[in-house]
Coordinates of C-alpha atoms in Angstrom, one line a residue:
X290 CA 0.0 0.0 0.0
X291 CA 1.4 3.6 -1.1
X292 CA 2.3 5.7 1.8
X293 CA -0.1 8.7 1.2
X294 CA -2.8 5.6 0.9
X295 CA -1.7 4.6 4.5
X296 CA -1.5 8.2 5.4
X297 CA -4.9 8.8 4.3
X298 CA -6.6 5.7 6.1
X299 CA -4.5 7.2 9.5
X300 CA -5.6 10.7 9.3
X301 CA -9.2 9.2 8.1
X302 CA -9.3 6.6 11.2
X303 CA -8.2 9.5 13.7
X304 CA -11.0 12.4 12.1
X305 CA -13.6 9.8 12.1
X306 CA -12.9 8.7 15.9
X307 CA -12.7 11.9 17.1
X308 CA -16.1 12.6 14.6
X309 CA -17.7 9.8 17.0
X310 CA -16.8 10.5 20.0
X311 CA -17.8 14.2 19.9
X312 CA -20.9 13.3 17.8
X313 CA -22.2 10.8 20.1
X314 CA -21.8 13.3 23.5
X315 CA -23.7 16.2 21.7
X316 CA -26.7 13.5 20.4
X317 CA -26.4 11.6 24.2
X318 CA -26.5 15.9 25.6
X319 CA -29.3 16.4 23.1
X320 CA -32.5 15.2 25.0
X321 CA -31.5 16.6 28.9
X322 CA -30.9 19.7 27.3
X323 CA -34.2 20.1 25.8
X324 CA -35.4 18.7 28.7
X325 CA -33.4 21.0 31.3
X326 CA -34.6 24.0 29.3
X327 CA -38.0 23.3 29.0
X328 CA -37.7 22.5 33.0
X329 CA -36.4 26.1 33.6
X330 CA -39.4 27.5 31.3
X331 CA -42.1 25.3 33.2
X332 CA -40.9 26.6 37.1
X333 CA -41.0 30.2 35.5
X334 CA -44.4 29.5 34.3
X335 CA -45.6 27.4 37.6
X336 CA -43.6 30.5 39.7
X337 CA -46.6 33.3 37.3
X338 CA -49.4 31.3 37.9
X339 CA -49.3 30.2 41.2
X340 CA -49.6 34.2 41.6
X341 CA -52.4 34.1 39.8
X342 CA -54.2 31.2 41.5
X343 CA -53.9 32.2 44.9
X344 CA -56.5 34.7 44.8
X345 CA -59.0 31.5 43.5
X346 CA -57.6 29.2 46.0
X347 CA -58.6 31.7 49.0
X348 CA -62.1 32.2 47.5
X349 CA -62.8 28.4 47.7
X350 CA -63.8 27.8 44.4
X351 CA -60.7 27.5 42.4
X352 CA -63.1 26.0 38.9
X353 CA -64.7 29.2 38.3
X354 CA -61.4 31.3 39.5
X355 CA -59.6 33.7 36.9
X356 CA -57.3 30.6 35.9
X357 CA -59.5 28.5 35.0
X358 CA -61.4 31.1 32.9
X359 CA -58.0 31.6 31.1
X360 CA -58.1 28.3 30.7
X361 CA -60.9 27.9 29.2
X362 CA -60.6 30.9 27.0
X363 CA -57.4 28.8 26.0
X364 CA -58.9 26.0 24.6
X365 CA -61.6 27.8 22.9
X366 CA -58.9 30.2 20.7
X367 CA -56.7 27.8 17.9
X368 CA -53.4 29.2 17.1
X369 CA -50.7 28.6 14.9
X370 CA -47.0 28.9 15.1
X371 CA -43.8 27.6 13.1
X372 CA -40.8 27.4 15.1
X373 CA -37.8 26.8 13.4
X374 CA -39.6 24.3 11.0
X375 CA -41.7 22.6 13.9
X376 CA -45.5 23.8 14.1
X377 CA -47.8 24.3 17.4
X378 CA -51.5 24.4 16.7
X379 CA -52.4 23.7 20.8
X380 CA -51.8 24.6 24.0
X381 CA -49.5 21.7 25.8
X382 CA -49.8 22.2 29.4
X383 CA -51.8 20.3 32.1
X384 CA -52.1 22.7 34.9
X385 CA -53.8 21.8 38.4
X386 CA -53.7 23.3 42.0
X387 CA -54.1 21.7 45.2
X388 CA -54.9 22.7 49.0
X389 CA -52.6 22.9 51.7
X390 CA -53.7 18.7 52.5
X391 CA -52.6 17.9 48.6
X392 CA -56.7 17.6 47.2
X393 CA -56.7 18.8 43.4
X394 CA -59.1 22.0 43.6
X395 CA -58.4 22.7 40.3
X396 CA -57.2 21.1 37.1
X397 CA -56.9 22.3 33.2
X398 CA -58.6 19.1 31.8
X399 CA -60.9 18.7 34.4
X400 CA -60.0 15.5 35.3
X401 CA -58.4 15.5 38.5
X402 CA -60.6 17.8 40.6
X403 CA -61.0 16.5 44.2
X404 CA -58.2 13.6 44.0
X405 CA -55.7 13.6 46.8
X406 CA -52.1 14.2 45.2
X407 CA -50.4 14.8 48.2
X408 CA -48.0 11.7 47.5
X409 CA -47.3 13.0 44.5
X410 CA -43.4 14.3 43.9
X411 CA -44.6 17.8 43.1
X412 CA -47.0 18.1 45.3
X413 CA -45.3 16.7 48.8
X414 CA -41.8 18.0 48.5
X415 CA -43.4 21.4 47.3
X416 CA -45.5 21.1 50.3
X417 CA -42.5 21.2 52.9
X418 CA -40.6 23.9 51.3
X419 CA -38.7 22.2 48.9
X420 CA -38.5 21.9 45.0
X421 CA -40.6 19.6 43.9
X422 CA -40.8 17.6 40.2
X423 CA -42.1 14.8 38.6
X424 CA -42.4 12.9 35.4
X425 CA -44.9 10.4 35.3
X426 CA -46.0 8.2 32.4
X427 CA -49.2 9.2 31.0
X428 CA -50.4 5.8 29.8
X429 CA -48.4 3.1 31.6
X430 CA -48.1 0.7 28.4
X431 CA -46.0 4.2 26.7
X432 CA -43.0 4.5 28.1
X433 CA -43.0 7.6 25.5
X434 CA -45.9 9.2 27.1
X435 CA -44.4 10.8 30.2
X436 CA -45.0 14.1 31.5
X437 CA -42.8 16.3 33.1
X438 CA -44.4 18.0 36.1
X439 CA -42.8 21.4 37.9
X440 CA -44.4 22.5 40.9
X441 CA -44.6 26.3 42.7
X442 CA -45.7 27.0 45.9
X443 CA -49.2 29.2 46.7
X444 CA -47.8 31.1 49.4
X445 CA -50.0 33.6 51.4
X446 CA -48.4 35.9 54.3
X447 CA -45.7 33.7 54.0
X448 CA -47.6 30.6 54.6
X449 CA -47.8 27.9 52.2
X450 CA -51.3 27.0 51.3
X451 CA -51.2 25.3 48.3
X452 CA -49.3 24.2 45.3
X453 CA -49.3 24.9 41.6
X454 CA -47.9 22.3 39.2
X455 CA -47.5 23.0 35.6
X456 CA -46.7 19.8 33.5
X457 CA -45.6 19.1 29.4
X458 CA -45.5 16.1 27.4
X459 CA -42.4 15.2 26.6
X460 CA -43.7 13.9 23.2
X461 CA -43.8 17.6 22.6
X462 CA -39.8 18.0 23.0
X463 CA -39.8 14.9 20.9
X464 CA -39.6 17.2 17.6
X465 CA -36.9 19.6 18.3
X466 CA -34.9 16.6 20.2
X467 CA -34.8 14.8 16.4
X468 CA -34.2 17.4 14.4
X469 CA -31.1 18.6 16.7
X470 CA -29.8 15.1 16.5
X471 CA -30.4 15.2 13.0
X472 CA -28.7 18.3 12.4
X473 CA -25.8 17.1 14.0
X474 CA -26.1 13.6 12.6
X475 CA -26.3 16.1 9.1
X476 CA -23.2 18.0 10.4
X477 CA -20.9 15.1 11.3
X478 CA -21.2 13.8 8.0
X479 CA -20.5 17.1 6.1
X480 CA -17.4 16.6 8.6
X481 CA -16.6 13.2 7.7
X482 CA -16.9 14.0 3.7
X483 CA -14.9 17.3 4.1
X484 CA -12.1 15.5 6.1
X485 CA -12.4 13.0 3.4
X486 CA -11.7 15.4 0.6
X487 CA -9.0 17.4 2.5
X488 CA -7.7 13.8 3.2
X489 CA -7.6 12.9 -0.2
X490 CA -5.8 16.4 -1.6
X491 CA -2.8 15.6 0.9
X492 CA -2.6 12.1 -0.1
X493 CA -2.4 13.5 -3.9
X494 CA 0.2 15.9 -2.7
X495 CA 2.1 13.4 -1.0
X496 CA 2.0 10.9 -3.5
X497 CA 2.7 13.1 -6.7
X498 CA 5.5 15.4 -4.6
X499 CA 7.1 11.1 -3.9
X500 CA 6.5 10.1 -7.7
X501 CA 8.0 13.6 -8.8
X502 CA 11.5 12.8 -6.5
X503 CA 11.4 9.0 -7.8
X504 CA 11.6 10.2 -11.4
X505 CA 14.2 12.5 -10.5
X506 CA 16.0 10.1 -8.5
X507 CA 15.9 7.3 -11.8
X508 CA 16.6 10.0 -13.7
X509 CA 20.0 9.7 -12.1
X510 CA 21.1 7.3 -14.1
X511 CA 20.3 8.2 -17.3
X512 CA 21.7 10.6 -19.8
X513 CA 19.3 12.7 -20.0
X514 CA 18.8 13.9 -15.7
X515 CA 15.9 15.7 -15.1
X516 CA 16.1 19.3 -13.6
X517 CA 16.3 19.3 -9.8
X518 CA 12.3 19.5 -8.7
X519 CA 10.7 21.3 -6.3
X520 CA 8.1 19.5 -4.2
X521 CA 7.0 22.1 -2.0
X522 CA 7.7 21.7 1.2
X523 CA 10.8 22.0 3.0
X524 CA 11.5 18.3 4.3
X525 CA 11.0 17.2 0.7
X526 CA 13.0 20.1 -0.7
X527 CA 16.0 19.0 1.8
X528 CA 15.6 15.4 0.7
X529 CA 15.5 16.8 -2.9
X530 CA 18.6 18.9 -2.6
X531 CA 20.4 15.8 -0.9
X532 CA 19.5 13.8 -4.3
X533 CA 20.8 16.7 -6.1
X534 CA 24.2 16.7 -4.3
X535 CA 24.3 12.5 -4.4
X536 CA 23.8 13.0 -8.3
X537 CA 26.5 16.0 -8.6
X538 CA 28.7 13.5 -6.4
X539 CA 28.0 10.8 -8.4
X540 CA 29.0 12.5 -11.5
X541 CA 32.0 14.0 -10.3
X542 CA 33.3 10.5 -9.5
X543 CA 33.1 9.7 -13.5
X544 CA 32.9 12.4 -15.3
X545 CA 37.1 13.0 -15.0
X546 CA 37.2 9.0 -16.0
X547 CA 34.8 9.5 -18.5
X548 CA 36.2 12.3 -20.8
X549 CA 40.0 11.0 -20.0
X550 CA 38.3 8.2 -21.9
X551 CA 36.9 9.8 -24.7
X552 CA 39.3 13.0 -25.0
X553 CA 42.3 9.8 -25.2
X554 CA 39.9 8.4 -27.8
X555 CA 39.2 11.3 -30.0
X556 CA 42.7 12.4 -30.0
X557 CA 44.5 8.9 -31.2
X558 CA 43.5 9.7 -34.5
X559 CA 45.0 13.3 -35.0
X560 CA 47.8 12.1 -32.9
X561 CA 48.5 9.5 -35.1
X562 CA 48.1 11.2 -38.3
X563 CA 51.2 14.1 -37.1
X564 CA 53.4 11.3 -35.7
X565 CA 53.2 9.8 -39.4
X566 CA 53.7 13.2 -41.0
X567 CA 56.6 13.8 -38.4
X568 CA 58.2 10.4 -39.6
X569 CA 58.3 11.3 -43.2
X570 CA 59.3 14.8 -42.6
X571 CA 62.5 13.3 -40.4
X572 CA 63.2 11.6 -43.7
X573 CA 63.7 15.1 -45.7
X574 CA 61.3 14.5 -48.6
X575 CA 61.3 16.7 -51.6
X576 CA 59.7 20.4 -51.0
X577 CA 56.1 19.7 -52.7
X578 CA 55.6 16.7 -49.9
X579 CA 57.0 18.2 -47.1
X580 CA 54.6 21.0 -47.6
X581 CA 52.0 18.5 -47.8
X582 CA 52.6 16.8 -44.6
X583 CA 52.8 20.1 -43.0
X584 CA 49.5 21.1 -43.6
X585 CA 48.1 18.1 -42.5
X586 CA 50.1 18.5 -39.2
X587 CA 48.5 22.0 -39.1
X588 CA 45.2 20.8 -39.7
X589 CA 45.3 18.1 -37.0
X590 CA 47.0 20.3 -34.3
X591 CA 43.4 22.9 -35.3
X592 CA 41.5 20.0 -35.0
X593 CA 42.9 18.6 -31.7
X594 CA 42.8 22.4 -30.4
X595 CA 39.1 22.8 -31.4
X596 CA 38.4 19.7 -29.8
X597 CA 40.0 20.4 -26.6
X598 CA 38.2 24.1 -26.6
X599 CA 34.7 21.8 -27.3
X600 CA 35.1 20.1 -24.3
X601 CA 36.8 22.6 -22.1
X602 CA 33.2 24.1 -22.7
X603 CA 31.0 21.5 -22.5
X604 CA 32.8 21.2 -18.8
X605 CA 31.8 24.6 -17.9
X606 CA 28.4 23.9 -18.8
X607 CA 27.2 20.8 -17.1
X608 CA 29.7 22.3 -13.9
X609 CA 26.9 25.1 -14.2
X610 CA 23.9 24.6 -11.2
X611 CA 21.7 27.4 -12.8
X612 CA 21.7 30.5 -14.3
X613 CA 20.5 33.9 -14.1
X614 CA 17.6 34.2 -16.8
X615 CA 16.5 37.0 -18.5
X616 CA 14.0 37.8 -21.2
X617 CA 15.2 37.0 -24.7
X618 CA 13.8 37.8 -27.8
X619 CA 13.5 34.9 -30.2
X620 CA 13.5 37.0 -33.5
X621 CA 16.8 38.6 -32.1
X622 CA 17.8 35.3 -32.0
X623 CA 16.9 34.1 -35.1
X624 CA 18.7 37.4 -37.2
X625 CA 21.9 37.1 -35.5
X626 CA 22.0 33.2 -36.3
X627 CA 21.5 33.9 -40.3
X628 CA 23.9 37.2 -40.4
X629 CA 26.5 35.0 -38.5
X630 CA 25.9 31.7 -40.7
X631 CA 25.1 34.0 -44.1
X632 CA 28.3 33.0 -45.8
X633 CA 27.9 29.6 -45.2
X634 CA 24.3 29.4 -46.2
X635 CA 25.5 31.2 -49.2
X636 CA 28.3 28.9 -50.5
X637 CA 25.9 26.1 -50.5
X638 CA 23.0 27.7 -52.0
X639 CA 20.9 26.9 -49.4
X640 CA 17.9 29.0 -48.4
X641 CA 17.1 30.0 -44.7
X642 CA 13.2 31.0 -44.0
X643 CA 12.9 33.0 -40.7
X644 CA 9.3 32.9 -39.1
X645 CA 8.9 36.4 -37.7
X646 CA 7.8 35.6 -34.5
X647 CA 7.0 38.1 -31.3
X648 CA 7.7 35.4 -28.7
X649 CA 10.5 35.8 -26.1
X650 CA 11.5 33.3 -23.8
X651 CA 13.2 33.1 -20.2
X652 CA 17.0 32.1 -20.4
X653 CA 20.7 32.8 -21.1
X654 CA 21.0 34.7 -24.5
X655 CA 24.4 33.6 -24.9
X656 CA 24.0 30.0 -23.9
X657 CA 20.7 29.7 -26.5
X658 CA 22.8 31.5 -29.3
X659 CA 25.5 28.9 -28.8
X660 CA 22.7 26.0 -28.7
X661 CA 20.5 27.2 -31.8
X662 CA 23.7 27.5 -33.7
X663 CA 24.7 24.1 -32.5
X664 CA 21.2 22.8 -34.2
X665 CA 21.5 24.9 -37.3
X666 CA 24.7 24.2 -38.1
X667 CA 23.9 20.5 -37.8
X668 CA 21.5 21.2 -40.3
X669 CA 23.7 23.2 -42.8
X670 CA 25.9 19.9 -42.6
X671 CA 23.4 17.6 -43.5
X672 CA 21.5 19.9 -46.3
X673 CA 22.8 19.3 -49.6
X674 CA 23.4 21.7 -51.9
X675 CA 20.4 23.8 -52.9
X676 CA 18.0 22.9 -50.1
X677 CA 15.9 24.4 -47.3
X678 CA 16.2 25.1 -43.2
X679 CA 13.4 27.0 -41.5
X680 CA 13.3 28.8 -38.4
X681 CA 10.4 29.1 -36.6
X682 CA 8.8 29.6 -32.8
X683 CA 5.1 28.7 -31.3
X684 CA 4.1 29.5 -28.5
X685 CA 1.5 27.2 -26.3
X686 CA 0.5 26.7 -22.4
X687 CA 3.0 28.8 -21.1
X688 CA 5.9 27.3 -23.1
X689 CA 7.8 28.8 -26.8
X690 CA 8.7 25.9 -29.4
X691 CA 11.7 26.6 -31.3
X692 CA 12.6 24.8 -34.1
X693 CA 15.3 24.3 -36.7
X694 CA 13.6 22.6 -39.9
X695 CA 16.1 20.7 -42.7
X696 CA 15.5 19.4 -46.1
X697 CA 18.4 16.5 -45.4
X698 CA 19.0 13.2 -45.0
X699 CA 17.4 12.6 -41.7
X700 CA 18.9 10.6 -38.4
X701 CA 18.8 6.8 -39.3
X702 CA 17.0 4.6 -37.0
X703 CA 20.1 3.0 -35.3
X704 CA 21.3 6.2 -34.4
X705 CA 18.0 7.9 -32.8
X706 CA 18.9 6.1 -29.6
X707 CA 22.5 7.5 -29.4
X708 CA 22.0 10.9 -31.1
X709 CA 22.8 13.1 -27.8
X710 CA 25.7 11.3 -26.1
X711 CA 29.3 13.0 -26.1
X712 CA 31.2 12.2 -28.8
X713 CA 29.0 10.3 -31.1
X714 CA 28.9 11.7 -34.6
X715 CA 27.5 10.9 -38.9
X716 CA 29.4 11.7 -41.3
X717 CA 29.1 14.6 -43.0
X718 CA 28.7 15.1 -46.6
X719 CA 32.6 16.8 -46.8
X720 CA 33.6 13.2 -45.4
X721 CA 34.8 15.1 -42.1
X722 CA 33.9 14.0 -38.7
X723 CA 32.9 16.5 -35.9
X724 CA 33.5 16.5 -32.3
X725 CA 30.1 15.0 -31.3
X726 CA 29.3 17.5 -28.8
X727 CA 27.5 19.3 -30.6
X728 CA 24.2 18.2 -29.5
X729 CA 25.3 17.2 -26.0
X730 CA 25.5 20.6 -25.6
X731 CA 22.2 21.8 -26.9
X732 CA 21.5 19.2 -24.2
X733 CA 22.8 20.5 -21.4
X734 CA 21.6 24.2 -22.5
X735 CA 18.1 22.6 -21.6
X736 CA 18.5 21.1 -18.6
X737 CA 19.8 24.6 -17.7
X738 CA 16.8 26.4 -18.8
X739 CA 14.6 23.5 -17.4
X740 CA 13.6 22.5 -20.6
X741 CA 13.3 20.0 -23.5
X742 CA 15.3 19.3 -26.7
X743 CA 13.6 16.5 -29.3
X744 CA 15.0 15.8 -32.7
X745 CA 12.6 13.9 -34.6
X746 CA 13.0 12.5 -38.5
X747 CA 10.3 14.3 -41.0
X748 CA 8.1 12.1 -43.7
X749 CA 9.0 14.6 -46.1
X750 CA 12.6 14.2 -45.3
X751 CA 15.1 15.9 -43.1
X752 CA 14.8 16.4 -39.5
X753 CA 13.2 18.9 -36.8
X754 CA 14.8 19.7 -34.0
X755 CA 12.4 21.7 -31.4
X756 CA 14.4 23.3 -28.3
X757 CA 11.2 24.2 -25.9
X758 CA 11.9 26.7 -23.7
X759 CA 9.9 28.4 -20.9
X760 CA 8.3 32.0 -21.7
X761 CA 8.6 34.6 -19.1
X762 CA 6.6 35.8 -16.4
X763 CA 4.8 38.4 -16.8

């Protein structure tokens, strides 16, 4: 299992525990808080009418007293109210008073009057002084159908003489209960998805920032190393940079074995042909072949001199970590490559096309001069006589793509696989044999500049070599 998976299913298992556990102690506080609050509302309301009541508890006949007109009144007016959603169309109380002994004197439904309720909860602890409550199922078969009871004292000149107990259905609390605990229910689940989705964006992070190092890291070992990456954030930046300096370390540890192996290799040749020249001029030929084998010691020492200079470059380059970019302008580019090359292009007859182009991109002017000429004088040596190389730039997604167009030859397929490595070279159409850095070079120039270089064959014929650079901020 990928780490961000595992990762994921951690942070998922915690937020989800955590989800529960809080969840299920705000559903479990959900019904003694309705409960508590509607207790607090019924001894306010039991405190108010047991004010009221007294006066029809001193006058003896507490059914035709000013509360049970209001009560009656009560029943007799419908009203409607939406609260929050939940909708009251009757009154919900059950109201009755007793004496100082406990008898009912009166009662809201009319039920009760004359019963002794002195053993009641309400009723007997209220009696003594004390608070007094009750809840009490209304049919015994339902345990749903319990009524909460609150009681207030009648108190006259200080003297209790009766008490006043206000009750509710707890069916009626039964509404807001469920739709809290549905809210909440609604509200842990929104949680759960959104943790889910924040979950999921890390793991993507995680896993794409770990892909984007393991590229880089097999890129190691390849010819073609990818530019150092930046996964944003610094422990993956530090264990970036340390792949960095294991790649630069690993490199340095070859690279002096590498081009003493290929600088001995390219310079047997030369050196062979001015130690053969050297022999025959020790022997004093005539004038005309002295003269002879001293230009072709000449023209080895140039050739071993160029080569050296080739490399001594190349060196520079790939020792270079980055550079400082600015903008460049791509036409610029393309004029000063054709007035430098026009003599060239001239002698053999071929014709350059420049696409007038307004792109610019983001680099070293110098180091992309030195690369596009790399490409197009690869392409003047592999157009014959008479033909065609275009210059051109597109621009798309943030990105220019130059490219140098030929009318040659082409790369054959056995050496599309080896085209960019140091030292390896076709034969030109003058029979000489360059240095074979040419391209490594362009190569490097892009891993520089973070980007690409691609060289592929055209059905037409020739080849198109597209250098794709970044364009700059703006």
């Amino acid at each position: 299992m990928r780490i961000g998976m595992r990762l994921l299913l951690g942070y998922f298992l915690i937020v989800a525990i955590a989800a529960w556990f809080v969840l299920s102690i705000f559903v479990q506080e959900v019904k003694p808080g309705v409960r508590r609050a509607t207790e607090g509302t019924l001894i306010d309301t039991a405190t108010l009418l047991a004010e009221v009541g007294r006066e029809d508890l001193l006058s003896g006949d507490a059914q035709q007293g000013r509360l049970a007109q209001a009560f009656s009144q009560l029943h007799q007016r419908p009203f409607r109210a939406n609260i929050g959603g939940i909708h009251k169309v009757r009154n919900e109380y059950h109201v009755y008073m007793t004496d100082a002994r406990g008898r009912v004197v009166f009662d809201s439904a009319g039920l009760a009057v004359g019963q002794d309720y002195s053993r009641w909860n309400d009723v007997w602890l209220t009696l003594r002084g004390e608070y007094g409550a009750r809840s009490t199922p209304g049919n015994p078969d339902d345990p749903e159908s319990t009524v909460m009871y609150v009681a207030a004292p009648v108190v006259d000149q200080g003297r209790i003489i009766g008490v006043l107990s206000v009750g509710k259905p707890n069916s009626a609390m039964a509404p807001v209960i469920r739709r809290s605990e549905r809210r909440i229910l609604w509200a842990g689940g929104a949680l759960l998805g959104i943790a889910l989705l924040i979950g999921l964006a890390v793991a993507w992070w995680i896993n794409r920032s770990i892909h984007t190092l393991s590229r880089y890291a097999d890129s190691v070992t390849s010819d073609t190393p990818l530019p150092l990456p930046d996964p944003g954030s610094s422990e993956l930046r530090k264990l970036a940079q340390a792949l960095e300096n294991m790649r630069i370390r690993l490199e340095g540890k070859n690279y002096i074995e590498h081009y003493v192996h290929a600088l001995t290799h390219e310079l047997k040749s030369p050196l062979a042909a001015i130690r053969g020249a050297a022999e025959i001029l020790a022997e004093q030929p005539p004038p005309q072949v002295a003269a002879r084998f001293i230009d072709n010691i000449l023209v080895q020492n140039a050739r071993m001199q160029s080569l050296v200079e080739k490399l001594l470059a190349q060196a520079r380059l790939e020792n270079r970590v980055e550079i400082v970019p600015v903008s460049v302008s791509v036409d610029a580019l393309f004029t000063r490559l054709a007035d430098a090359r026009a003599v060239t292009l001239t002698a053999k007859n071929i014709t350059l096309t420049r696409q007038s182009t307004p792109c610019c991109v983001e680099g070293d002017p110098d180091l992309l001069e030195q690369a596009l000429g790399n490409l197009l004088d690869n392409a003047i040596d592999f157009t014959p006589q008479g033909g065609a190389i275009q210059l051109a730039a597109t621009e798309a997604h943030g990105q220019v793509n130059i490219t140098v167009t030929d009318s040659g030859s082409g790369i054959p397929d056995y050496a599309l696989a080896r085209i960019f490595e140091r030292f390896y070279s076709l034969p030109r159409e003058n029979g000489l044999k360059s240095s074979g850095l040419g391209l490594a070079f362009v190569q490097e120039v892009a891993r520089l500049h973070q980007g690409t270089i691609d060289l592929q064959n055209r059905s037409a014929g020739g080849v198109t070599a597209t250098l794709t650079l970044h364009r700059p901020f703006t």
